XYZ file of C-alpha atoms in Angstrom:
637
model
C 27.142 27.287 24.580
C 29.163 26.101 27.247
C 26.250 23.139 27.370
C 26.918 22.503 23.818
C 30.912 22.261 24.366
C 29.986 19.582 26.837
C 28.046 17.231 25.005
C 30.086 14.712 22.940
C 26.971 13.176 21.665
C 25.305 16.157 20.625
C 28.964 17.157 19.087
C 28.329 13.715 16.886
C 24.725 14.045 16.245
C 25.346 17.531 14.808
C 28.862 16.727 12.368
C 26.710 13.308 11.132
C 23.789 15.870 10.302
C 26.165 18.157 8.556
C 27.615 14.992 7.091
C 24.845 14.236 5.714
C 23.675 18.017 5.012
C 26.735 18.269 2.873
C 25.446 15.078 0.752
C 22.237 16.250 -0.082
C 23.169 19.595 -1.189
C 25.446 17.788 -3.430
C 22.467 15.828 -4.650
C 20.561 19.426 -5.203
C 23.798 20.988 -7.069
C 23.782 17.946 -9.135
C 19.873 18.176 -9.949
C 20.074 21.724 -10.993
C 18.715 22.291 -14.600
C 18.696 26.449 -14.758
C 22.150 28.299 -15.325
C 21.460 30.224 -12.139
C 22.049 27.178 -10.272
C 18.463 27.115 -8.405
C 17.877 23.417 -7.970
C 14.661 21.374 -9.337
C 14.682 19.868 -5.251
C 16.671 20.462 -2.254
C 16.721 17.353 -0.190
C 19.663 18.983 2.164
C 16.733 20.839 4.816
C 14.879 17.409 4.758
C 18.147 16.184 6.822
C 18.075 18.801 9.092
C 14.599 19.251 9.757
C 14.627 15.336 10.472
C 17.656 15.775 12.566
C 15.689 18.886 14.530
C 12.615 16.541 15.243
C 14.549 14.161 16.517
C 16.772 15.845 19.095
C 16.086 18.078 21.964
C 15.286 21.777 21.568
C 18.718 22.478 23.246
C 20.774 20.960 20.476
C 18.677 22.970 17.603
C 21.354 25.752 17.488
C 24.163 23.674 17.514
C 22.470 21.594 14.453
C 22.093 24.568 12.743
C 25.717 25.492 13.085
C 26.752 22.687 11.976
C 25.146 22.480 8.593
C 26.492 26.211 7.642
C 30.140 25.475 6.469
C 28.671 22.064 4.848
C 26.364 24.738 2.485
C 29.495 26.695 2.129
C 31.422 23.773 0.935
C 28.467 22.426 -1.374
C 28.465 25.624 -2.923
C 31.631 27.595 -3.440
C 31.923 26.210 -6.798
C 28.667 27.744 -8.006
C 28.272 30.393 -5.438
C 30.139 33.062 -3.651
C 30.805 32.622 -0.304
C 28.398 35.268 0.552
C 25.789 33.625 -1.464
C 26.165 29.976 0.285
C 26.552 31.854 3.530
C 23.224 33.904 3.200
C 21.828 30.326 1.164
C 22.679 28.678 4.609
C 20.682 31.248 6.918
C 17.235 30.894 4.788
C 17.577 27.435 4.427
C 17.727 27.305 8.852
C 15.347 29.425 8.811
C 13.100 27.259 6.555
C 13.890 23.931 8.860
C 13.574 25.802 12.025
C 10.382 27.003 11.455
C 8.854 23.264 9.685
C 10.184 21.714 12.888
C 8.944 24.733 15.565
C 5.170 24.310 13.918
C 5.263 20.966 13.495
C 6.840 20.551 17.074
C 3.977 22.822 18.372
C 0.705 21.251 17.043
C 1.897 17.483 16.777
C 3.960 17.052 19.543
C 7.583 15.255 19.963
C 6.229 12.187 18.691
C 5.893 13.396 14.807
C 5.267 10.665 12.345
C 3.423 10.544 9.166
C 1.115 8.140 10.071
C -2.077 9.934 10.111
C -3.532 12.074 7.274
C -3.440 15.162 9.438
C 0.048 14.648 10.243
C 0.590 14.475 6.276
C -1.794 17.622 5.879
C 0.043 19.551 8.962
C 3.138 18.666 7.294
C 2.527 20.016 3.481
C 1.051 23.009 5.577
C 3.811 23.990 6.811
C 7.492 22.553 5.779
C 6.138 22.802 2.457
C 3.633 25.506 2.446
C 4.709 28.164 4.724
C 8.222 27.303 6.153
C 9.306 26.608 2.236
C 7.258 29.850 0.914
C 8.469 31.666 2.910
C 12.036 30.921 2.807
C 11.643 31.127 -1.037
C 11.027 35.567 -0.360
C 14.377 35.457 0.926
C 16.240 32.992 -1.605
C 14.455 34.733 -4.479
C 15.371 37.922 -2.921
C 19.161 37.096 -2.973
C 19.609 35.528 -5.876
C 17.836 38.289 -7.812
C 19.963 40.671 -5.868
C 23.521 38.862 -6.260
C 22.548 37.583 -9.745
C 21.806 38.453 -13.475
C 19.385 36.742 -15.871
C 16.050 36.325 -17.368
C 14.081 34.830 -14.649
C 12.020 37.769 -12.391
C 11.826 37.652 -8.787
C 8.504 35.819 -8.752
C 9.862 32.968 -11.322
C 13.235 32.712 -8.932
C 10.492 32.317 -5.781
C 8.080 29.873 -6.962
C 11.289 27.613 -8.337
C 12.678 27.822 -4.728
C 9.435 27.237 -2.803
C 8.723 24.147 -4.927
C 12.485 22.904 -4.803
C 12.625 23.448 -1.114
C 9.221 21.863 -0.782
C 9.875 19.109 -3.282
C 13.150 18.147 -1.450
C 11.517 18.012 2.048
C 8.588 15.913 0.442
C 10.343 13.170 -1.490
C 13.162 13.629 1.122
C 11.748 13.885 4.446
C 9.538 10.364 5.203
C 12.237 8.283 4.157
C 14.708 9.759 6.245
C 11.837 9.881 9.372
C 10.891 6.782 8.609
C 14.694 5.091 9.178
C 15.766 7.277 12.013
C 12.452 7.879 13.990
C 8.743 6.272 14.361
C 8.596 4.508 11.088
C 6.925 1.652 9.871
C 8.825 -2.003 9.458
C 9.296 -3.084 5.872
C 8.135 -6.662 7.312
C 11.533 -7.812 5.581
C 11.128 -11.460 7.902
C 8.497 -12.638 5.014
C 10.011 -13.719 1.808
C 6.994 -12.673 -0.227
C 6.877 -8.526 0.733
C 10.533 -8.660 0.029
C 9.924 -10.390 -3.262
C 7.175 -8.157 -4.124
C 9.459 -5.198 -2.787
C 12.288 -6.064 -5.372
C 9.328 -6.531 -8.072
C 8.051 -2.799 -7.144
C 11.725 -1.573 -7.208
C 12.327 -3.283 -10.732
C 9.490 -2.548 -12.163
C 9.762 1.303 -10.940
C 12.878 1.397 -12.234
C 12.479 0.135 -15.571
C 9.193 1.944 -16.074
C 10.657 5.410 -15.049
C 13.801 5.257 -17.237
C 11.496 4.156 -20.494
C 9.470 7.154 -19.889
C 11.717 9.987 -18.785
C 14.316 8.768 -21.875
C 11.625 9.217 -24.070
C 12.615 12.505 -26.453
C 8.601 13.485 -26.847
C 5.631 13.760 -24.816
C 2.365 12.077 -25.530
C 2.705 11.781 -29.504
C 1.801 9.811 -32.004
C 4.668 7.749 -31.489
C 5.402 8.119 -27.600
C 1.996 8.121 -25.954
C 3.969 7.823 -22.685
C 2.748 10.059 -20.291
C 4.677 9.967 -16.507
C 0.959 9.928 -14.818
C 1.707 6.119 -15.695
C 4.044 5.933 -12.285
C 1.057 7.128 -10.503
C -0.006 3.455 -9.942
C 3.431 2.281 -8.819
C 3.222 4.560 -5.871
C -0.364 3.759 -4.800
C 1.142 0.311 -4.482
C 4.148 1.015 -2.798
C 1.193 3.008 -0.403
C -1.217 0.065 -0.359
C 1.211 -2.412 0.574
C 4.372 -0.925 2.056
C 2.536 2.240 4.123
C 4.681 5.413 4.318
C 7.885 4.364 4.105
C 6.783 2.298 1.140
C 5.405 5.510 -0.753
C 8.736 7.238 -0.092
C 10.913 5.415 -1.224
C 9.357 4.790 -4.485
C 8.920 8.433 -4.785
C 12.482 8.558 -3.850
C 13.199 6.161 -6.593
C 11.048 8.062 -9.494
C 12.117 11.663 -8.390
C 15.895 10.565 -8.960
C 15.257 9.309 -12.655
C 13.045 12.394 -13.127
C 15.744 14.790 -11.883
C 18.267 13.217 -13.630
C 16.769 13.009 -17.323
C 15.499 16.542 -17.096
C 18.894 17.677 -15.361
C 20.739 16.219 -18.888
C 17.460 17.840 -21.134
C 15.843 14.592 -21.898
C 12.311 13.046 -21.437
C 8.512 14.968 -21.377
C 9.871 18.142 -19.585
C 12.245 19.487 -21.903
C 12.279 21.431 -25.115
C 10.944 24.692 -23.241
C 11.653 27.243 -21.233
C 14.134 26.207 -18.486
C 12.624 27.800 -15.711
C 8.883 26.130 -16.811
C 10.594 22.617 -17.288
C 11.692 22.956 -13.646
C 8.560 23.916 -12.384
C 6.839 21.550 -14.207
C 8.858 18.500 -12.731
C 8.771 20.148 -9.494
C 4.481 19.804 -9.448
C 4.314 16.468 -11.383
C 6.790 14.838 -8.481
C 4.617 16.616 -5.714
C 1.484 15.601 -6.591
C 2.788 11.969 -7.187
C 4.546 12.444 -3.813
C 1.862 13.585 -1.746
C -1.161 11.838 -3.043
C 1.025 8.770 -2.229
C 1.897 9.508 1.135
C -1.667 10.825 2.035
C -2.811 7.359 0.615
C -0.798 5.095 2.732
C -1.450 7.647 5.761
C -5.655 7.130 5.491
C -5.055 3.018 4.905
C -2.495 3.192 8.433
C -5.676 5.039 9.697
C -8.133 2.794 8.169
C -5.844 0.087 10.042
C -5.905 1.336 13.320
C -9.474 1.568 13.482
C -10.062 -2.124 11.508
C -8.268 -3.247 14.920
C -10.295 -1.165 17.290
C -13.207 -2.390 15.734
C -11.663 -5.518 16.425
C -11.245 -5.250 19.593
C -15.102 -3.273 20.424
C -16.439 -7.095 18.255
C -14.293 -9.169 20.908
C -15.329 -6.597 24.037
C -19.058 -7.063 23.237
C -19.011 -10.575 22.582
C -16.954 -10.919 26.138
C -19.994 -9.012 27.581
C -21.440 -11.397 30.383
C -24.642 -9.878 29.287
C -26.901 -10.757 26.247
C -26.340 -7.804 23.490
C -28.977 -7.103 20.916
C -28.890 -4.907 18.079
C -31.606 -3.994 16.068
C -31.739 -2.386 12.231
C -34.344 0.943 13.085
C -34.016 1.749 9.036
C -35.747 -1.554 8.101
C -39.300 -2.570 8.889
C -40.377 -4.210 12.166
C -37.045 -3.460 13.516
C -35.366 -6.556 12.619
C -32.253 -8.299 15.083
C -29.021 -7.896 13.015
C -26.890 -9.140 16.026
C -26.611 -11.254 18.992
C -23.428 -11.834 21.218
C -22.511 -15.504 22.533
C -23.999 -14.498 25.856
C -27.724 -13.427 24.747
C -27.644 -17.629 23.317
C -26.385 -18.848 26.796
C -29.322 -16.513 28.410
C -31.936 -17.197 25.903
C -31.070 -20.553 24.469
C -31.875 -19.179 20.960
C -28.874 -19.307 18.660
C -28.208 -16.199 16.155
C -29.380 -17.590 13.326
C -32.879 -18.270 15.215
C -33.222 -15.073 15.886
C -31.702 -12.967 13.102
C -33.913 -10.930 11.325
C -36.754 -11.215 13.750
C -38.342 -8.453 16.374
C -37.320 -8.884 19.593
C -40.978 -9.231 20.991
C -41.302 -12.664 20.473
C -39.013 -13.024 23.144
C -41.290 -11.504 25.477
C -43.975 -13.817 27.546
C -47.766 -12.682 28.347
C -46.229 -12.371 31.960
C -44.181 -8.980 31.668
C -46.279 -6.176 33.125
C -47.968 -4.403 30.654
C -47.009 -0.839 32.125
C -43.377 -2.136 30.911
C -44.153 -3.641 27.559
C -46.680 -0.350 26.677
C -43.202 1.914 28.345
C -40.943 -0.144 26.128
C -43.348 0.627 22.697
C -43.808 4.445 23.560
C -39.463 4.432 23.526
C -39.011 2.861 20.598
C -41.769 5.063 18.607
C -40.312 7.933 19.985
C -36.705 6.633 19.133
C -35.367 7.128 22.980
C -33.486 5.485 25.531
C -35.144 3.222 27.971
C -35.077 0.868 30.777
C -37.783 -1.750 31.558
C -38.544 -5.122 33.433
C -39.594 -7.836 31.410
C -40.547 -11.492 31.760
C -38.948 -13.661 29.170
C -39.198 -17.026 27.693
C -35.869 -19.320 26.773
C -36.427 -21.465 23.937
C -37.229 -24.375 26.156
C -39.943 -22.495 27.957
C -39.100 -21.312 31.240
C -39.379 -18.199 32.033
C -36.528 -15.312 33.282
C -36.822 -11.770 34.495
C -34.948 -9.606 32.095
C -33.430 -5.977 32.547
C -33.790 -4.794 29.407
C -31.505 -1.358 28.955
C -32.400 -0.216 25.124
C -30.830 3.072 23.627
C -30.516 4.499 19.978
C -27.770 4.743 18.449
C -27.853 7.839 15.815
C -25.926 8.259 12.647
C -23.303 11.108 11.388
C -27.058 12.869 10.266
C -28.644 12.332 13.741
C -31.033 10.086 12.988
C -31.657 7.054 14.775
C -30.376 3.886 12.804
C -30.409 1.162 15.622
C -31.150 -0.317 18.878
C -28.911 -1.603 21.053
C -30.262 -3.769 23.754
C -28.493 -5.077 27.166
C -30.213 -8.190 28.483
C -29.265 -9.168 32.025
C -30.713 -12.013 34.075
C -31.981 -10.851 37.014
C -34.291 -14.317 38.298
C -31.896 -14.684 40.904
C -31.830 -11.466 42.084
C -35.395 -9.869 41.682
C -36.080 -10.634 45.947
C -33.032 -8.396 46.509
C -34.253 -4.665 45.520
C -30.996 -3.211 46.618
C -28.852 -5.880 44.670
C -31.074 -4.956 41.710
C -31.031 -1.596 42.103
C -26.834 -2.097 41.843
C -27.357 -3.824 39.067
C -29.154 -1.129 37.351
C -27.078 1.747 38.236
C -24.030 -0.193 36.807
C -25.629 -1.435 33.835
C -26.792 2.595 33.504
C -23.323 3.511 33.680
C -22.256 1.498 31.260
C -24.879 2.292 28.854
C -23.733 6.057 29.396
C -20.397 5.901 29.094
C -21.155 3.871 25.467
C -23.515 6.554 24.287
C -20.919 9.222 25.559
C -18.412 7.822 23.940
C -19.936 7.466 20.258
C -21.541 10.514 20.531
C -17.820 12.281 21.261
C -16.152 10.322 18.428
C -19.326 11.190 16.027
C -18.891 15.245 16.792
C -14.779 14.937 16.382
C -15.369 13.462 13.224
C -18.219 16.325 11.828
C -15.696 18.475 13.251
C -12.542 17.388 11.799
C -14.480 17.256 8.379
C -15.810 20.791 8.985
C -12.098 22.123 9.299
C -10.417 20.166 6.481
C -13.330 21.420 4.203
C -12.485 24.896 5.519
C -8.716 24.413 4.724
C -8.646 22.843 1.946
C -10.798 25.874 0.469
C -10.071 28.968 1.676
C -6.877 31.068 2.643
C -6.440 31.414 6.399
C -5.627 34.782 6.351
C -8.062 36.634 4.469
C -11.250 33.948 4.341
C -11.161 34.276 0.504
C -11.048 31.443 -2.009
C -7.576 30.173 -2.212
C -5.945 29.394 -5.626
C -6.942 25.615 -5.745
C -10.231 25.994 -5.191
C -10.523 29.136 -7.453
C -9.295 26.829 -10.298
C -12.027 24.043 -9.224
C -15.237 26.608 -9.353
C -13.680 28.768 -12.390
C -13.662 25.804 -14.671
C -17.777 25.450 -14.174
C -17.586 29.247 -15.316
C -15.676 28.214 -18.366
C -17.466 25.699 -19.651
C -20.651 27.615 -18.598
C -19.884 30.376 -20.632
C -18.574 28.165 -23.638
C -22.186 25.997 -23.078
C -24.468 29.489 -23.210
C -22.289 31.722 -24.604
C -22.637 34.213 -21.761
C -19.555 37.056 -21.491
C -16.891 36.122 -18.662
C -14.217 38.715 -17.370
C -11.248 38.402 -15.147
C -9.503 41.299 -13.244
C -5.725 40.316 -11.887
C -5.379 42.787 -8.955
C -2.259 43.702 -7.014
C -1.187 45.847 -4.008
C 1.322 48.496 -4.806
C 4.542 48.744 -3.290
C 3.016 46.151 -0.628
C 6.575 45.201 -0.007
C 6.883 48.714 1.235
C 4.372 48.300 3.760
C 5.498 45.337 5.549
C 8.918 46.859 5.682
C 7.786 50.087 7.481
C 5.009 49.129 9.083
C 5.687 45.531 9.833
C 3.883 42.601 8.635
C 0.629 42.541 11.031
C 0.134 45.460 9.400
C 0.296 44.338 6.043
C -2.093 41.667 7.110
C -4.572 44.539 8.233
C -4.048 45.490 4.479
C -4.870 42.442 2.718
C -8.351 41.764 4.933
C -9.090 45.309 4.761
C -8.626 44.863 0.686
C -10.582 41.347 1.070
C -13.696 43.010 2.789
C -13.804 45.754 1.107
C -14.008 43.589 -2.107
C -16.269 41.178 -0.218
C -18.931 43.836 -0.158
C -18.684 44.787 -3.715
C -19.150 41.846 -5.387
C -21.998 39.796 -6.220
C -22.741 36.229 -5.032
C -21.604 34.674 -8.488
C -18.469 35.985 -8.776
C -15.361 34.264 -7.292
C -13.046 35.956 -5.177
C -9.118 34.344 -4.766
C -6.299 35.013 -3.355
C -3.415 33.808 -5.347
C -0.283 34.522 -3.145
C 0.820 37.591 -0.913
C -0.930 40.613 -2.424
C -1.885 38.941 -5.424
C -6.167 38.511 -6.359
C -8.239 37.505 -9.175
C -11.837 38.244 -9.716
C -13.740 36.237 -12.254
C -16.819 38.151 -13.409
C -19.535 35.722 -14.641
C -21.963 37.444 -17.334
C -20.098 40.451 -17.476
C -18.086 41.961 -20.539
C -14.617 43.436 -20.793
C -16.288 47.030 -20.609
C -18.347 46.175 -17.141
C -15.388 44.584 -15.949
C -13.268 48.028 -16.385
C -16.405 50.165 -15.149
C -16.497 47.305 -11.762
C -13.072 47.722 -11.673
C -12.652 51.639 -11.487
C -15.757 51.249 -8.951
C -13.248 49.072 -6.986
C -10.363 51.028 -7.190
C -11.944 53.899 -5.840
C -13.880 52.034 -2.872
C -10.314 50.618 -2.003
C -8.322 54.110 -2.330
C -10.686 55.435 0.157
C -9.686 52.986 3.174
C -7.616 54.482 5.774
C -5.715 52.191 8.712
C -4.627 53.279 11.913
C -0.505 52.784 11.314
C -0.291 52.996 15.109
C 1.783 55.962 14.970
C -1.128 58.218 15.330
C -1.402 58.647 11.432
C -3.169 56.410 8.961
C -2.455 54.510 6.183
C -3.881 54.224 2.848
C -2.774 52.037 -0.174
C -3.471 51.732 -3.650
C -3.990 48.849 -6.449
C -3.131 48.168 -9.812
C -5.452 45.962 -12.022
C -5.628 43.988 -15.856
C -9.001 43.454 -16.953
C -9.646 40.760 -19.781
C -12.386 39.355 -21.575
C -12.794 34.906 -21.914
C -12.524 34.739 -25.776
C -14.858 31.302 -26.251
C -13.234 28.326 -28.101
C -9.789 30.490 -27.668
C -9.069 30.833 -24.402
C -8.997 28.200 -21.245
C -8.862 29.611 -17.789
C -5.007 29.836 -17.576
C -4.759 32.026 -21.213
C -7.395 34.326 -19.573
C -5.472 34.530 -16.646
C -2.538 35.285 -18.143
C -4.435 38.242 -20.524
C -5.090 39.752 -17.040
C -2.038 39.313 -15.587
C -0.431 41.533 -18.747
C -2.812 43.818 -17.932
C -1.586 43.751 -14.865
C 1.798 44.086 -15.728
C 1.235 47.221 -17.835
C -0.479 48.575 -15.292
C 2.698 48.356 -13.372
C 4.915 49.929 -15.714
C 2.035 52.569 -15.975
C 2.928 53.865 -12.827
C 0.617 51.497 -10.807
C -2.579 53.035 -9.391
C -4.440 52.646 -12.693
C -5.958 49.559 -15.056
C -5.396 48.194 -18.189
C -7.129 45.978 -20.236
C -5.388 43.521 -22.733
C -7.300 41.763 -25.166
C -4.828 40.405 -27.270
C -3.438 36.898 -27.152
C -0.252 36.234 -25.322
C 2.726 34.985 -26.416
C 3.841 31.549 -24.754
C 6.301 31.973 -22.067
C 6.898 32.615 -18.342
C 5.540 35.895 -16.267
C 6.914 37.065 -13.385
């Protein structure tokens, strides 16, 4: 502390984040559309996350005082000052923990430039900093407040507000106070077509979002329609581009729905804000995971660049061959093969490489050189050449195969070096070969390294973007993908489908006295134990903290129940160490409902088993109950 007190510009670093703290909580008060005053986004953590990534570690808790009395002051008139106060802890929580992971697997250096960094950050500012933040917001708002919204409504509103404001908030604020990219405002035409964008954004958003209906007869506008203005603003202005035309179309959308005009009004409050909330996220993030892959796509554009000018620098003649077509065709020649050879490229171009040989080489070489390429491997010989006027060379010929992301061979490249001069010196040619070896190595080495990062990388973002890191299960995106083949499967043969909502009773409970490792032990002991139960066609999800769905392909309403009593004995049974010397058990609550064909879509069925859920609950938990009638249109907690 006594650090902090002598640090003037640490002092004004922290009152210009609180400054500007202050202003975007005003924004979020001002874009709140429920009576309990939980905004639609909160761009205020975006400042101080941005401030936190910026600035040393050793300024974090003097940030983080900072923006407290600014949350005070944004919301005393909606809020008691216990409220903002504890509204001000779980928001620094939320940024603390963004920038700490963020900090900890990219580095100091954060930008969103790369699609990981995009990934890493929807991870977890938005995923897990913002989820879990929302617990605690939900938790004292339902505790300090009255109304019709449950605990789980209050949390998802939260979590996609916080992660909302951090998403539409966030790059443009990185972007003009750390590594952004230039707006390239020195040429006339990007700021032309910049001001077109704007305009055109502008104009295009207000028409829709004034519009009183949604896709009728007579407004068939739909606000998917702004999804091409912010693959431009990607394509042409990168990152900070994207944001601030998501900037730009998130303000009009806040503000119409805030004053209950434009496609996401005329229902329930609480689903108009949530609705908003995803529409502006997925517009947000497919935009600024666009322009990250084309900055990618860039970078290595100019590194291939660079590899075309290295190898046609090469003092050496370069071939490459095509292994896929027949004969082995040349597809490529550097400047320095012509200067060896005499041949130009188009002489040569689509021709095997043997007519360059002359009756002269040894035959041991040529016959060494044939068994290689048959057997698709790397080899070295000593040939005797002819230029294109006839005279003859000696040419060390190094040849290797260069395989594909499958492993499979699709070309030769060949290194031709003149070694006339030198052939009477053994040990200068020996040099000579070593080096050229070398080189040949460390160009094999290399591909081969980038070709296994890249199965890797794909391995893991397949692996993330399909299952839940904790328990290995399906997670709820994915779930949604497969279960719609079920649905139309079962509409197509008219084969039974059931779904079983399942929930862990009183799993709050557990994390509170046993801490939350141990309700992790819970939820994979759960997982496995309904792992082994089911068969290989049904799909397993998690859908949030203790929450599961089963979807049972081919199975009626009745086998469902009998499955799920099965279940719910198997799962009773399990006993954890609690580390105390005892052990702990747990127990479930289900809803079990039938797909009703031509009635239902995969969110109705849901639903139906989520009510049975829910009466399950208020059954005394530890029991099932199947619903099979329709349900009534509005939000479940």
């Amino acid at each position: 502390m006594h650090r902090m007190m002598k640090d003037p510009q640490g002092w004004q670093y922290a009152l210009l984040t609180a400054f500007g703290y202050y202003l975007g909580a005003q924004i979020g008060v001002k874009a709140t559309f429920i009576e309990q005053g939980i905004a639609i986004l909160w761009p205020p953590n975006a400042v101080l996350l941005t401030a936190l990534l910026l600035s040393p570690v050793r300024r974090w808790p003097l940030l983080c005082l900072a923006v407290i009395p600014a949350e005070i002051v944004a919301d005393l008139p909606t809020f008691t000052l216990a409220q903002a106060t504890l509204f001000a802890l779980v928001n620094i929580f939320e940024s603390s923990l963004a920038a700490g992971l963020l900090l900890y697997t990219v580095g100091r250096s954060f930008a969103l430039d790369r699609l990981r960094n995009v990934a890493l950050f929807g991870l977890f500012a938005m995923g897990i900093a913002s989820g879990l933040a929302a617990l605690l917001g939900a938790a004292v708002y339902t505790a300090t407040t009255s109304g019709d919204i449950a605990y789980w409504a209050f949390w998802r509103i939260w979590w996609f507000g916080d992660g909302l404001g951090l998403l539409i908030t966030f790059p443009i604020l990185l972007t003009l106070f750390g590594a952004g990219h230039p707006w390239h405002a020195g040429n006339p035409g990007r700021v032309t077509e910049l001001t077109a964008l704007t305009t055109v954004t502008l104009l295009a958003g207000i028409w829709i979002f004034s519009q009183p209906q949604y896709l009728s007869a007579q407004d068939p506008m739909s606000p998917i329609l702004l999804l091409p203005l912010t693959l431009w603003s990607a394509i042409r202005f990168g990152v900070r581009g994207a944001a601030f035309i998501n900037l730009v179309i998130g303000t009009i959308g806040v503000y119409f729905t805030v004053h209950e005009v434009g496609p996401f009004t005329g229902i329930h409050p609480a689903d108009a804000t949530l609705r908003l909330q995803e529409y502006l996220a997925a517009l947000a993030f497919s935009s600024l995971a666009l322009a990250a892959v084309l900055r990618e796509i860039a970078r290595q554009n100019d590194q291939l660049r660079i590899l075309d000018r290295t190898v046609s620098a090469i003092q050496e003649g370069v071939i490459i061959t095509d292994a896929r077509a027949p004969d082995n065709p040349i597809i490529y020649v550097n400047p320095s093969f012509e200067t060896v050879s005499g041949y130009a490229p188009h002489e040569v171009i689509g021709r095997n490489p043997r007519f360059l040989q002359s009756q002269e080489s040894p035959e041991e070489e040529r016959e060494k050189l044939r068994l290689a390429i048959h057997a698709k491997q790397a080899v070295r010989v000593l040939l005797r050449n002819h230029r294109k006027d006839g005279s003859l060379y000696w040419n060390d010929l190094i040849l290797s195969p260069i395989r594909d992301e499958h492993g499979q061979v699709s070309h030769f490249i060949g290194i031709q070096h003149d070694v006339t001069e030198l052939i009477s010196s053994r040990d200068a040619l020996t040099e000579a070969h070593d080096q050229l070896n070398r080189i040949n190595l460390e160009l094999e080495h290399r591909i081969e390294e980038r070709t296994e990062e890249l199965l890797r990388a794909n391995q893991r973002l397949e692996i993330l973007a399909a299952t839940d890191p904790l328990t290995g299960t399906y997670n709820r995106r994915h779930f949604f993908v497969r279960a719609a083949g079920e649905i139309e499967r079962s509409e197509r043969h008219g084969h039974p489908l059931s779904c079983i909502s399942l929930d862990i009773d009183f799993f709050k409970r557990i994390n509170d006295h046993h801490g939350h490792a141990m309700g992790d032990k819970v939820l994979q002991a759960l997982t496995d134990a309904i792992q082994e139960s089911i068969r290989p066609s049904d799909l397993f999800a998690r859908f949030g903290g203790e929450e599961f769905i089963l979807l049972l392909p081919d199975t009626t309403a009745d086998g469902a129940l009998r499955f799920a009593h099965r279940l719910r004995e198997k799962l009773n049974a399990i006993r954890l160490p609690d580390g105390a010397g005892g052990q702990l058990s747990f127990t479930v609550s289900m809803g079990v409902a039938e797909y009703r064909r031509q009635v239902d879509d995969i969110d109705k069925l849901i639903q139906r088993a989520d009510q049975g859920l829910y009466q399950a609950k208020e059954a005394g938990r530890d029991c099932i109950r199947q619903t099979a009638e329709a349900i009534a249109s509005g939000t479940h907690a």
